[in-house]
Amino acid sequence: MVTTSRQAAVTRAQGWALALSSLASFMVVLDLLVVATALNTIHRDLGASMGQLEWTVNAYTLAFAVLLMTAAAVGDRFGRRRVFAIGLGVFAAGSAACALAPGASALIAARTVQG
């Protein structure tokens, strides 16, 4: 009976881990999709050049790719749950900074933080 209870707890924990990982992956894809859709508006409202539009997309992708393995190592050292929560907080702060960006340069900096 103890084994069944332990298996159920492990299965539940695995389910939560899968759900949170899926949610984080969805946030990344949704963010890229939203920015790709808004490029014309960014160009028009913020007066961004083509180079700035490219950096708006690439700053996030570059920061995400460069820090992915580093974040995994930091998660192993300090706890995956803690690092995941901090990462979500930094992503949310970066998203707020993106929404409040007064110009293209500030948007690019905020997208880098978001990545």
Short mmCIF file of C-alpha atoms in Angstrom, two decimals, residues 38-93:
data_model
loop_
_atom_site.label_atom_id
_atom_site.label_comp_id
_atom_site.label_asym_id
_atom_site.label_seq_id
_atom_site.Cartn_x
_atom_site.Cartn_y
_atom_site.Cartn_z
CA ALA A 38 3.33 43.65 -33.49
CA LEU A 39 6.40 44.53 -35.58
CA ASN A 40 4.43 46.84 -37.90
CA THR A 41 2.94 48.66 -34.91
CA ILE A 42 6.37 48.93 -33.25
CA HIS A 43 7.75 50.38 -36.47
CA ARG A 44 4.93 52.89 -36.76
CA ASP A 45 4.44 53.93 -33.12
CA LEU A 46 8.03 53.87 -31.88
CA GLY A 47 9.66 54.84 -35.15
CA ALA A 48 11.91 51.79 -35.11
CA SER A 49 14.22 51.18 -38.04
CA MET A 50 14.54 47.79 -39.71
CA GLY A 51 17.70 47.10 -37.72
CA GLN A 52 15.93 47.95 -34.48
CA LEU A 53 13.04 45.67 -35.41
CA GLU A 54 15.51 42.85 -36.02
CA TRP A 55 17.13 43.49 -32.64
CA THR A 56 13.70 43.56 -31.00
CA VAL A 57 13.26 39.94 -32.01
CA ASN A 58 16.90 38.83 -31.78
CA ALA A 59 17.72 40.36 -28.38
CA TYR A 60 15.20 38.06 -26.69
CA THR A 61 16.27 34.98 -28.64
CA LEU A 62 19.97 35.62 -28.11
CA ALA A 63 19.64 36.23 -24.36
CA PHE A 64 17.40 33.16 -23.99
CA ALA A 65 19.81 30.91 -25.88
CA VAL A 66 22.95 32.18 -24.14
CA LEU A 67 21.51 31.91 -20.62
CA LEU A 68 19.66 28.60 -21.01
CA MET A 69 22.54 26.34 -19.94
CA THR A 70 23.70 28.81 -17.31
CA ALA A 71 20.23 28.89 -15.79
CA ALA A 72 20.15 25.08 -15.74
CA ALA A 73 23.47 24.99 -13.85
CA VAL A 74 22.26 27.67 -11.42
CA GLY A 75 19.07 25.65 -10.92
CA ASP A 76 21.10 22.57 -10.05
CA ARG A 77 23.12 24.54 -7.52
CA PHE A 78 20.42 26.66 -5.84
CA GLY A 79 17.25 24.67 -6.50
CA ARG A 80 15.21 24.34 -9.64
CA ARG A 81 11.99 25.59 -8.10
CA ARG A 82 13.61 28.76 -6.74
CA VAL A 83 15.42 29.54 -10.00
CA PHE A 84 12.24 28.86 -12.01
CA ALA A 85 10.26 31.26 -9.81
CA ILE A 86 12.97 33.93 -10.09
CA GLY A 87 13.04 33.43 -13.86
CA LEU A 88 9.28 33.92 -14.08
CA GLY A 89 9.60 37.08 -12.02
CA VAL A 90 12.34 38.47 -14.26
CA PHE A 91 10.29 37.55 -17.34
CA ALA A 92 7.24 39.35 -15.90
CA ALA A 93 9.32 42.42 -15.03
#
